[in-house]
Amino acid sequence: MNETVRLLQAHHSSRSYKTDPIPEEVLEAIIESAHRAPTSTNSQEVSLVVVRNQESRARIAKIAGGQPWIAQAPVFIAVVVDFYKTGMGVEKAGGEQVFQRSLEGILAAVSDAGIAMATIMTAARASGLGVVPIGGIRRDAQAMIDLLGLPRNTFPVDGVVLGYVAEESPQKPRMPIESFRHDEKYQAEALKPAIDAYDRTLQEYWKKTGRTDGLSWSENMAQHYGSFSRLLKSVAQKQGFTIEV
Ligand SMILES: Cc1cc2nc3c(=O)[nH]c(=O)nc-3n(C[C@H](O)[C@H](O)[C@H](O)COP(=O)(O)O)c2cc1C
């Protein structure tokens, strides 16, 4: 199999790290790879904040709800949606930016941020590092904004932990492929059997890995997708993001 495809298919998040530093040239190559990633209308509306400072990483670990791997690994990269940068271009050309106040703007920027994050993870893993994406920073987005000194019209969407892995973790199984790949038209009838099978598979996986508190996929979805965060909306509004259209 092609080496890149093999690497992608071997993806797994790692949550146990050595404190060994990442050589500057390795980090630079990872960031330059993400810098090359495509963006909607060439907006380049994504910025990265590279956090190596130990105190800052310990603070982010807390902000994310107590995730020790953020403090343990030597580098945390915050992936920031950046309409501050695009706004400077709009103003320079004599206009007024409104795109950050639309659903289209938010979808475009968040998908660009996701591409940047995936590129960071692929480049990092190809360089022998372990990774774990971190959405937990949105639990207290205001604290992240303050810590990173983010200006108006920017938002810390996610982050990625990078480091040399101390203890490898097994790959987490996925739902059967029929729930993911639909040929020509969406195949809704494929979902129920796929979900039933996956609920069983995931619980076997938790048992095998010694987790007694592991939930089935359906239970996990019910726990996370049955509520929403009003706090996040108010912080986003304060930063300049609303959905007016
Ligand atoms: C956008 C995003 C945010 C995530 N946030 C966190 C997080 O805050 N903490 C964490 O431990 N894992 C986080 N994860 C990792 C997921 O839990 C993980 O990808 C999923 O369980 C599948 O496991 P795998 O990556 O090992 O295959 C996140 C993943 C993504 C894509």
PDB file of C-alpha atoms and ligand atoms in Angstrom:
ATOM      1  CA  MET A   1       0.000   0.000   0.000  1.00  0.00           C
ATOM      2  CA  ASN A   2       1.091   3.566  -0.682  1.00  0.00           C
ATOM      3  CA  GLU A   3       2.958   4.908   2.363  1.00  0.00           C
ATOM      4  CA  THR A   4       0.737   8.017   2.772  1.00  0.00           C
ATOM      5  CA  VAL A   5      -2.473   5.982   2.538  1.00  0.00           C
ATOM      6  CA  ARG A   6      -1.071   3.495   5.050  1.00  0.00           C
ATOM      7  CA  LEU A   7      -0.284   6.371   7.426  1.00  0.00           C
ATOM      8  CA  LEU A   8      -3.809   7.806   7.077  1.00  0.00           C
ATOM      9  CA  GLN A   9      -5.420   4.423   7.661  1.00  0.00           C
ATOM     10  CA  ALA A  10      -3.278   3.906  10.767  1.00  0.00           C
ATOM     11  CA  HIS A  11      -4.657   7.090  12.397  1.00  0.00           C
ATOM     12  CA  HIS A  12      -5.270   6.978  16.119  1.00  0.00           C
ATOM     13  CA  SER A  13      -5.223   9.635  18.799  1.00  0.00           C
ATOM     14  CA  SER A  14      -2.499   9.356  21.447  1.00  0.00           C
ATOM     15  CA  ARG A  15      -2.983  10.530  25.026  1.00  0.00           C
ATOM     16  CA  SER A  16       0.321   9.527  26.616  1.00  0.00           C
ATOM     17  CA  TYR A  17       3.429  11.585  25.828  1.00  0.00           C
ATOM     18  CA  LYS A  18       7.107  11.956  26.660  1.00  0.00           C
ATOM     19  CA  THR A  19       8.246  15.484  27.497  1.00  0.00           C
ATOM     20  CA  ASP A  20      11.038  15.334  24.844  1.00  0.00           C
ATOM     21  CA  PRO A  21      11.047  18.543  22.767  1.00  0.00           C
ATOM     22  CA  ILE A  22      10.154  18.522  19.065  1.00  0.00           C
ATOM     23  CA  PRO A  23      13.139  19.708  16.953  1.00  0.00           C
ATOM     24  CA  GLU A  24      12.499  23.147  15.430  1.00  0.00           C
ATOM     25  CA  GLU A  25      12.938  21.900  11.836  1.00  0.00           C
ATOM     26  CA  VAL A  26      10.320  19.158  12.392  1.00  0.00           C
ATOM     27  CA  LEU A  27       7.814  21.666  13.806  1.00  0.00           C
ATOM     28  CA  GLU A  28       8.537  24.111  10.978  1.00  0.00           C
ATOM     29  CA  ALA A  29       7.922  21.436   8.322  1.00  0.00           C
ATOM     30  CA  ILE A  30       4.575  20.540   9.938  1.00  0.00           C
ATOM     31  CA  ILE A  31       3.459  24.183  10.063  1.00  0.00           C
ATOM     32  CA  GLU A  32       4.619  24.878   6.505  1.00  0.00           C
ATOM     33  CA  SER A  33       2.568  21.863   5.357  1.00  0.00           C
ATOM     34  CA  ALA A  34      -0.582  23.318   6.960  1.00  0.00           C
ATOM     35  CA  HIS A  35       0.286  26.764   5.525  1.00  0.00           C
ATOM     36  CA  ARG A  36       0.085  25.167   2.046  1.00  0.00           C
ATOM     37  CA  ALA A  37      -3.407  23.750   2.682  1.00  0.00           C
ATOM     38  CA  PRO A  38      -6.231  25.035   0.467  1.00  0.00           C
ATOM     39  CA  THR A  39      -8.733  27.639   1.756  1.00  0.00           C
ATOM     40  CA  SER A  40     -12.079  28.878   0.459  1.00  0.00           C
ATOM     41  CA  THR A  41     -11.602  31.684  -2.115  1.00  0.00           C
ATOM     42  CA  ASN A  42      -7.897  31.688  -1.154  1.00  0.00           C
ATOM     43  CA  SER A  43      -8.994  33.599   1.955  1.00  0.00           C
ATOM     44  CA  GLN A  44      -6.294  32.032   4.152  1.00  0.00           C
ATOM     45  CA  GLU A  45      -8.671  32.770   7.020  1.00  0.00           C
ATOM     46  CA  VAL A  46      -6.889  30.371   9.400  1.00  0.00           C
ATOM     47  CA  SER A  47      -4.038  31.163  11.789  1.00  0.00           C
ATOM     48  CA  LEU A  48      -2.126  28.867  14.098  1.00  0.00           C
ATOM     49  CA  VAL A  49      -0.882  29.781  17.567  1.00  0.00           C
ATOM     50  CA  VAL A  50       1.990  27.503  18.564  1.00  0.00           C
ATOM     51  CA  VAL A  51       2.117  27.090  22.343  1.00  0.00           C
ATOM     52  CA  ARG A  52       5.243  25.579  23.873  1.00  0.00           C
ATOM     53  CA  ASN A  53       5.290  27.447  27.182  1.00  0.00           C
ATOM     54  CA  GLN A  54       4.718  24.914  29.975  1.00  0.00           C
ATOM     55  CA  GLU A  55       2.501  27.213  32.076  1.00  0.00           C
ATOM     56  CA  SER A  56       0.318  28.048  29.085  1.00  0.00           C
ATOM     57  CA  ARG A  57      -0.084  24.370  28.220  1.00  0.00           C
ATOM     58  CA  ALA A  58      -1.017  23.579  31.815  1.00  0.00           C
ATOM     59  CA  ARG A  59      -3.610  26.370  31.629  1.00  0.00           C
ATOM     60  CA  ILE A  60      -5.017  25.004  28.343  1.00  0.00           C
ATOM     61  CA  ALA A  61      -5.218  21.511  29.872  1.00  0.00           C
ATOM     62  CA  LYS A  62      -7.457  23.043  32.576  1.00  0.00           C
ATOM     63  CA  ILE A  63      -9.513  25.137  30.141  1.00  0.00           C
ATOM     64  CA  ALA A  64     -10.186  21.949  28.149  1.00  0.00           C
ATOM     65  CA  GLY A  65     -11.761  20.364  31.228  1.00  0.00           C
ATOM     66  CA  GLY A  66      -8.712  18.585  32.647  1.00  0.00           C
ATOM     67  CA  GLN A  67      -6.844  16.928  29.782  1.00  0.00           C
ATOM     68  CA  PRO A  68      -3.347  16.104  31.153  1.00  0.00           C
ATOM     69  CA  TRP A  69      -1.885  15.195  27.729  1.00  0.00           C
ATOM     70  CA  ILE A  70      -2.010  18.901  26.763  1.00  0.00           C
ATOM     71  CA  ALA A  71       0.386  19.764  29.591  1.00  0.00           C
ATOM     72  CA  GLN A  72       2.484  16.616  29.092  1.00  0.00           C
ATOM     73  CA  ALA A  73       3.295  16.889  25.366  1.00  0.00           C
ATOM     74  CA  PRO A  74       5.742  19.660  24.362  1.00  0.00           C
ATOM     75  CA  VAL A  75       3.587  21.448  21.746  1.00  0.00           C
ATOM     76  CA  PHE A  76      -0.031  22.548  21.478  1.00  0.00           C
ATOM     77  CA  ILE A  77      -1.167  24.239  18.274  1.00  0.00           C
ATOM     78  CA  ALA A  78      -4.373  26.274  18.491  1.00  0.00           C
ATOM     79  CA  VAL A  79      -6.257  26.405  15.173  1.00  0.00           C
ATOM     80  CA  VAL A  80      -7.882  29.826  14.887  1.00  0.00           C
ATOM     81  CA  VAL A  81     -10.516  30.997  12.419  1.00  0.00           C
ATOM     82  CA  ASP A  82      -9.192  34.400  11.397  1.00  0.00           C
ATOM     83  CA  PHE A  83     -11.538  36.988   9.952  1.00  0.00           C
ATOM     84  CA  TYR A  84      -9.331  39.705  11.516  1.00  0.00           C
ATOM     85  CA  LYS A  85      -6.779  39.034   8.767  1.00  0.00           C
ATOM     86  CA  THR A  86      -9.365  38.953   5.952  1.00  0.00           C
ATOM     87  CA  GLY A  87     -10.994  42.123   7.352  1.00  0.00           C
ATOM     88  CA  MET A  88      -7.689  43.976   6.851  1.00  0.00           C
ATOM     89  CA  GLY A  89      -7.773  43.004   3.172  1.00  0.00           C
ATOM     90  CA  VAL A  90     -11.408  44.057   2.812  1.00  0.00           C
ATOM     91  CA  GLU A  91     -10.673  47.438   4.470  1.00  0.00           C
ATOM     92  CA  LYS A  92      -7.559  47.986   2.381  1.00  0.00           C
ATOM     93  CA  ALA A  93      -9.690  47.531  -0.733  1.00  0.00           C
ATOM     94  CA  GLY A  94     -12.208  50.074   0.635  1.00  0.00           C
ATOM     95  CA  GLY A  95     -14.937  47.652   1.793  1.00  0.00           C
ATOM     96  CA  GLU A  96     -16.516  46.522   5.034  1.00  0.00           C
ATOM     97  CA  GLN A  97     -16.351  42.852   5.974  1.00  0.00           C
ATOM     98  CA  VAL A  98     -19.658  41.181   6.873  1.00  0.00           C
ATOM     99  CA  PHE A  99     -18.903  37.545   5.950  1.00  0.00           C
ATOM    100  CA  GLN A 100     -18.187  36.526   9.592  1.00  0.00           C
ATOM    101  CA  ARG A 101     -21.839  37.332  10.339  1.00  0.00           C
ATOM    102  CA  SER A 102     -23.219  34.657   7.995  1.00  0.00           C
ATOM    103  CA  LEU A 103     -23.716  30.905   8.159  1.00  0.00           C
ATOM    104  CA  GLU A 104     -21.843  30.623   4.856  1.00  0.00           C
ATOM    105  CA  GLY A 105     -18.876  32.503   6.366  1.00  0.00           C
ATOM    106  CA  ILE A 106     -18.779  30.340   9.479  1.00  0.00           C
ATOM    107  CA  LEU A 107     -19.095  27.071   7.515  1.00  0.00           C
ATOM    108  CA  ALA A 108     -16.350  28.133   5.090  1.00  0.00           C
ATOM    109  CA  ALA A 109     -13.967  29.161   7.858  1.00  0.00           C
ATOM    110  CA  VAL A 110     -14.560  26.113  10.034  1.00  0.00           C
ATOM    111  CA  SER A 111     -14.055  23.750   7.104  1.00  0.00           C
ATOM    112  CA  ASP A 112     -10.788  25.550   6.259  1.00  0.00           C
ATOM    113  CA  ALA A 113      -9.724  25.173   9.906  1.00  0.00           C
ATOM    114  CA  GLY A 114     -10.517  21.447   9.733  1.00  0.00           C
ATOM    115  CA  ILE A 115      -8.343  21.022   6.645  1.00  0.00           C
ATOM    116  CA  ALA A 116      -5.472  22.820   8.396  1.00  0.00           C
ATOM    117  CA  MET A 117      -5.888  20.605  11.456  1.00  0.00           C
ATOM    118  CA  ALA A 118      -5.939  17.400   9.386  1.00  0.00           C
ATOM    119  CA  THR A 119      -2.811  18.548   7.546  1.00  0.00           C
ATOM    120  CA  ILE A 120      -0.996  19.242  10.824  1.00  0.00           C
ATOM    121  CA  MET A 121      -1.919  15.777  12.085  1.00  0.00           C
ATOM    122  CA  THR A 122      -0.813  13.985   8.906  1.00  0.00           C
ATOM    123  CA  ALA A 123       2.491  15.866   8.695  1.00  0.00           C
ATOM    124  CA  ALA A 124       3.128  15.287  12.406  1.00  0.00           C
ATOM    125  CA  ARG A 125       2.429  11.568  12.250  1.00  0.00           C
ATOM    126  CA  ALA A 126       4.585  11.270   9.118  1.00  0.00           C
ATOM    127  CA  SER A 127       7.367  12.837  11.226  1.00  0.00           C
ATOM    128  CA  GLY A 128       7.049  10.149  13.904  1.00  0.00           C
ATOM    129  CA  LEU A 129       4.943  12.184  16.342  1.00  0.00           C
ATOM    130  CA  GLY A 130       1.703  11.298  18.067  1.00  0.00           C
ATOM    131  CA  VAL A 131      -1.317  13.627  17.927  1.00  0.00           C
ATOM    132  CA  VAL A 132      -4.676  14.246  19.524  1.00  0.00           C
ATOM    133  CA  PRO A 133      -7.117  16.861  18.237  1.00  0.00           C
ATOM    134  CA  ILE A 134      -8.617  19.035  20.983  1.00  0.00           C
ATOM    135  CA  GLY A 135     -12.059  20.595  20.736  1.00  0.00           C
ATOM    136  CA  GLY A 136     -12.202  20.859  24.526  1.00  0.00           C
ATOM    137  CA  ILE A 137     -10.747  24.386  24.330  1.00  0.00           C
ATOM    138  CA  ARG A 138     -14.237  25.590  23.382  1.00  0.00           C
ATOM    139  CA  ARG A 139     -15.423  24.725  26.919  1.00  0.00           C
ATOM    140  CA  ASP A 140     -14.022  28.127  27.896  1.00  0.00           C
ATOM    141  CA  ALA A 141     -13.344  29.874  24.599  1.00  0.00           C
ATOM    142  CA  GLN A 142     -13.038  33.263  26.359  1.00  0.00           C
ATOM    143  CA  ALA A 143     -10.159  31.965  28.491  1.00  0.00           C
ATOM    144  CA  MET A 144      -8.403  30.752  25.307  1.00  0.00           C
ATOM    145  CA  ILE A 145      -8.999  34.120  23.611  1.00  0.00           C
ATOM    146  CA  ASP A 146      -7.478  35.904  26.628  1.00  0.00           C
ATOM    147  CA  LEU A 147      -4.531  33.487  26.921  1.00  0.00           C
ATOM    148  CA  LEU A 148      -3.634  33.708  23.224  1.00  0.00           C
ATOM    149  CA  GLY A 149      -4.385  37.444  22.892  1.00  0.00           C
ATOM    150  CA  LEU A 150      -6.805  36.841  20.020  1.00  0.00           C
ATOM    151  CA  PRO A 151      -8.273  39.977  18.381  1.00  0.00           C
ATOM    152  CA  ARG A 152     -11.887  40.584  17.318  1.00  0.00           C
ATOM    153  CA  ASN A 153     -13.186  38.450  14.452  1.00  0.00           C
ATOM    154  CA  THR A 154     -10.988  35.496  15.407  1.00  0.00           C
ATOM    155  CA  PHE A 155     -12.040  32.324  17.188  1.00  0.00           C
ATOM    156  CA  PRO A 156     -10.093  29.361  18.625  1.00  0.00           C
ATOM    157  CA  VAL A 157     -11.929  26.474  16.967  1.00  0.00           C
ATOM    158  CA  ASP A 158      -9.756  23.518  17.905  1.00  0.00           C
ATOM    159  CA  GLY A 159      -6.227  22.579  18.766  1.00  0.00           C
ATOM    160  CA  VAL A 160      -3.794  19.726  18.244  1.00  0.00           C
ATOM    161  CA  VAL A 161      -1.411  18.178  20.773  1.00  0.00           C
ATOM    162  CA  LEU A 162       1.932  17.067  19.286  1.00  0.00           C
ATOM    163  CA  GLY A 163       4.622  14.996  20.938  1.00  0.00           C
ATOM    164  CA  TYR A 164       6.564  11.748  21.070  1.00  0.00           C
ATOM    165  CA  VAL A 165       4.302   8.982  22.317  1.00  0.00           C
ATOM    166  CA  ALA A 166       5.103   7.330  25.662  1.00  0.00           C
ATOM    167  CA  GLU A 167       2.492   4.591  25.558  1.00  0.00           C
ATOM    168  CA  GLU A 168       0.809   3.570  22.321  1.00  0.00           C
ATOM    169  CA  SER A 169      -2.968   3.154  22.280  1.00  0.00           C
ATOM    170  CA  PRO A 170      -4.888   0.732  20.061  1.00  0.00           C
ATOM    171  CA  GLN A 171      -6.845   1.992  17.056  1.00  0.00           C
ATOM    172  CA  LYS A 172     -10.474   2.773  17.841  1.00  0.00           C
ATOM    173  CA  PRO A 173     -12.855   0.844  15.562  1.00  0.00           C
ATOM    174  CA  ARG A 174     -15.128   2.753  13.188  1.00  0.00           C
ATOM    175  CA  MET A 175     -18.743   2.232  12.218  1.00  0.00           C
ATOM    176  CA  PRO A 176     -19.164  -0.145   9.229  1.00  0.00           C
ATOM    177  CA  ILE A 177     -18.202   1.554   5.975  1.00  0.00           C
ATOM    178  CA  GLU A 178     -21.810   1.366   4.666  1.00  0.00           C
ATOM    179  CA  SER A 179     -22.707   4.112   7.154  1.00  0.00           C
ATOM    180  CA  PHE A 180     -20.068   6.362   5.603  1.00  0.00           C
ATOM    181  CA  ARG A 181     -19.859   5.622   1.896  1.00  0.00           C
ATOM    182  CA  HIS A 182     -23.033   6.155  -0.107  1.00  0.00           C
ATOM    183  CA  ASP A 183     -22.943   5.497  -3.827  1.00  0.00           C
ATOM    184  CA  GLU A 184     -24.941   7.889  -5.992  1.00  0.00           C
ATOM    185  CA  LYS A 185     -27.630   8.525  -3.330  1.00  0.00           C
ATOM    186  CA  TYR A 186     -27.777   8.568   0.453  1.00  0.00           C
ATOM    187  CA  GLN A 187     -28.621   5.044   1.702  1.00  0.00           C
ATOM    188  CA  ALA A 188     -30.563   5.703   4.937  1.00  0.00           C
ATOM    189  CA  GLU A 189     -31.536   2.036   5.324  1.00  0.00           C
ATOM    190  CA  ALA A 190     -27.860   1.091   5.796  1.00  0.00           C
ATOM    191  CA  LEU A 191     -27.656   3.039   9.035  1.00  0.00           C
ATOM    192  CA  LYS A 192     -29.630   1.053  11.592  1.00  0.00           C
ATOM    193  CA  PRO A 193     -27.759  -2.255  11.148  1.00  0.00           C
ATOM    194  CA  ALA A 194     -24.455  -0.362  11.022  1.00  0.00           C
ATOM    195  CA  ILE A 195     -25.233   1.500  14.270  1.00  0.00           C
ATOM    196  CA  ASP A 196     -26.408  -1.664  16.043  1.00  0.00           C
ATOM    197  CA  ALA A 197     -23.240  -3.492  15.011  1.00  0.00           C
ATOM    198  CA  TYR A 198     -21.032  -0.558  16.032  1.00  0.00           C
ATOM    199  CA  ASP A 199     -22.641  -0.159  19.452  1.00  0.00           C
ATOM    200  CA  ARG A 200     -21.641  -3.783  20.123  1.00  0.00           C
ATOM    201  CA  THR A 201     -18.147  -3.404  18.606  1.00  0.00           C
ATOM    202  CA  LEU A 202     -17.363  -0.296  20.646  1.00  0.00           C
ATOM    203  CA  GLN A 203     -18.445  -1.890  23.902  1.00  0.00           C
ATOM    204  CA  GLU A 204     -16.233  -4.914  23.153  1.00  0.00           C
ATOM    205  CA  TYR A 205     -13.389  -2.477  22.414  1.00  0.00           C
ATOM    206  CA  TRP A 206     -13.850  -0.736  25.787  1.00  0.00           C
ATOM    207  CA  LYS A 207     -13.850  -4.107  27.565  1.00  0.00           C
ATOM    208  CA  LYS A 208     -10.696  -5.184  25.730  1.00  0.00           C
ATOM    209  CA  THR A 209      -8.926  -1.926  26.641  1.00  0.00           C
ATOM    210  CA  GLY A 210      -9.926  -2.219  30.325  1.00  0.00           C
ATOM    211  CA  ARG A 211     -12.353   0.757  30.349  1.00  0.00           C
ATOM    212  CA  THR A 212     -15.330   0.133  32.609  1.00  0.00           C
ATOM    213  CA  ASP A 213     -16.976   3.533  31.932  1.00  0.00           C
ATOM    214  CA  GLY A 214     -16.981   3.235  28.101  1.00  0.00           C
ATOM    215  CA  LEU A 215     -20.297   4.067  26.444  1.00  0.00           C
ATOM    216  CA  SER A 216     -21.783   2.626  23.268  1.00  0.00           C
ATOM    217  CA  TRP A 217     -21.717   5.040  20.314  1.00  0.00           C
ATOM    218  CA  SER A 218     -25.451   5.746  20.670  1.00  0.00           C
ATOM    219  CA  GLU A 219     -25.101   6.466  24.397  1.00  0.00           C
ATOM    220  CA  ASN A 220     -22.118   8.703  23.705  1.00  0.00           C
ATOM    221  CA  MET A 221     -24.112  10.662  21.114  1.00  0.00           C
ATOM    222  CA  ALA A 222     -27.025  10.999  23.538  1.00  0.00           C
ATOM    223  CA  GLN A 223     -24.659  12.362  26.184  1.00  0.00           C
ATOM    224  CA  HIS A 224     -23.061  14.950  23.888  1.00  0.00           C
ATOM    225  CA  TYR A 225     -25.668  15.818  21.281  1.00  0.00           C
ATOM    226  CA  GLY A 226     -28.626  16.222  23.615  1.00  0.00           C
ATOM    227  CA  SER A 227     -27.649  19.730  24.771  1.00  0.00           C
ATOM    228  CA  PHE A 228     -25.899  22.866  23.547  1.00  0.00           C
ATOM    229  CA  SER A 229     -23.639  25.570  24.940  1.00  0.00           C
ATOM    230  CA  ARG A 230     -25.161  29.033  25.260  1.00  0.00           C
ATOM    231  CA  LEU A 231     -21.846  30.292  26.654  1.00  0.00           C
ATOM    232  CA  LEU A 232     -20.090  29.470  23.376  1.00  0.00           C
ATOM    233  CA  LYS A 233     -22.642  31.492  21.419  1.00  0.00           C
ATOM    234  CA  SER A 234     -22.200  34.551  23.624  1.00  0.00           C
ATOM    235  CA  VAL A 235     -18.379  34.407  23.398  1.00  0.00           C
ATOM    236  CA  ALA A 236     -18.583  34.020  19.601  1.00  0.00           C
ATOM    237  CA  GLN A 237     -20.937  37.012  19.403  1.00  0.00           C
ATOM    238  CA  LYS A 238     -18.565  39.083  21.504  1.00  0.00           C
ATOM    239  CA  GLN A 239     -15.756  38.212  19.075  1.00  0.00           C
ATOM    240  CA  GLY A 240     -17.871  39.430  16.149  1.00  0.00           C
ATOM    241  CA  PHE A 241     -19.469  36.179  14.946  1.00  0.00           C
ATOM    242  CA  THR A 242     -23.230  35.966  14.532  1.00  0.00           C
ATOM    243  CA  ILE A 243     -25.519  34.247  12.084  1.00  0.00           C
ATOM    244  CA  GLU A 244     -27.539  37.110  10.561  1.00  0.00           C
ATOM    245  CA  VAL A 245     -27.943  35.421   7.184  1.00  0.00           C
TER     246      VAL A 245
HETATM  247  C1  LIG B   1     -12.497  18.233  16.158  1.00  0.00           C
HETATM  248  C2  LIG B   1     -12.095  17.207  17.178  1.00  0.00           C
HETATM  249  C3  LIG B   1     -12.040  17.544  18.513  1.00  0.00           C
HETATM  250  C4  LIG B   1     -11.631  16.602  19.471  1.00  0.00           C
HETATM  251  N1  LIG B   1     -11.491  16.971  20.780  1.00  0.00           N
HETATM  252  C5  LIG B   1     -10.928  16.111  21.658  1.00  0.00           C
HETATM  253  C6  LIG B   1     -10.625  16.545  22.982  1.00  0.00           C
HETATM  254  O1  LIG B   1     -10.879  17.678  23.391  1.00  0.00           O
HETATM  255  N2  LIG B   1     -10.019  15.652  23.791  1.00  0.00           N
HETATM  256  C7  LIG B   1      -9.692  14.378  23.402  1.00  0.00           C
HETATM  257  O2  LIG B   1      -9.125  13.633  24.201  1.00  0.00           O
HETATM  258  N3  LIG B   1      -9.987  13.944  22.158  1.00  0.00           N
HETATM  259  C8  LIG B   1     -10.586  14.782  21.288  1.00  0.00           C
HETATM  260  N4  LIG B   1     -10.829  14.385  20.004  1.00  0.00           N
HETATM  261  C9  LIG B   1     -10.445  13.029  19.592  1.00  0.00           C
HETATM  262  C10 LIG B   1     -11.648  12.116  19.369  1.00  0.00           C
HETATM  263  O3  LIG B   1     -12.181  11.722  20.603  1.00  0.00           O
HETATM  264  C11 LIG B   1     -11.154  10.907  18.564  1.00  0.00           C
HETATM  265  O4  LIG B   1     -10.695  11.359  17.308  1.00  0.00           O
HETATM  266  C12 LIG B   1     -12.238   9.861  18.376  1.00  0.00           C
HETATM  267  O5  LIG B   1     -12.629   9.319  19.603  1.00  0.00           O
HETATM  268  C13 LIG B   1     -11.728   8.721  17.491  1.00  0.00           C
HETATM  269  O6  LIG B   1     -10.563   8.161  18.054  1.00  0.00           O
HETATM  270  P1  LIG B   1      -9.202   8.124  17.237  1.00  0.00           P
HETATM  271  O7  LIG B   1      -8.827   9.527  16.869  1.00  0.00           O
HETATM  272  O8  LIG B   1      -8.196   7.510  18.181  1.00  0.00           O
HETATM  273  O9  LIG B   1      -9.430   7.292  16.039  1.00  0.00           O
HETATM  274  C14 LIG B   1     -11.298  15.284  19.051  1.00  0.00           C
HETATM  275  C15 LIG B   1     -11.383  14.951  17.691  1.00  0.00           C
HETATM  276  C16 LIG B   1     -11.761  15.894  16.769  1.00  0.00           C
HETATM  277  C17 LIG B   1     -11.792  15.514  15.317  1.00  0.00           C
END
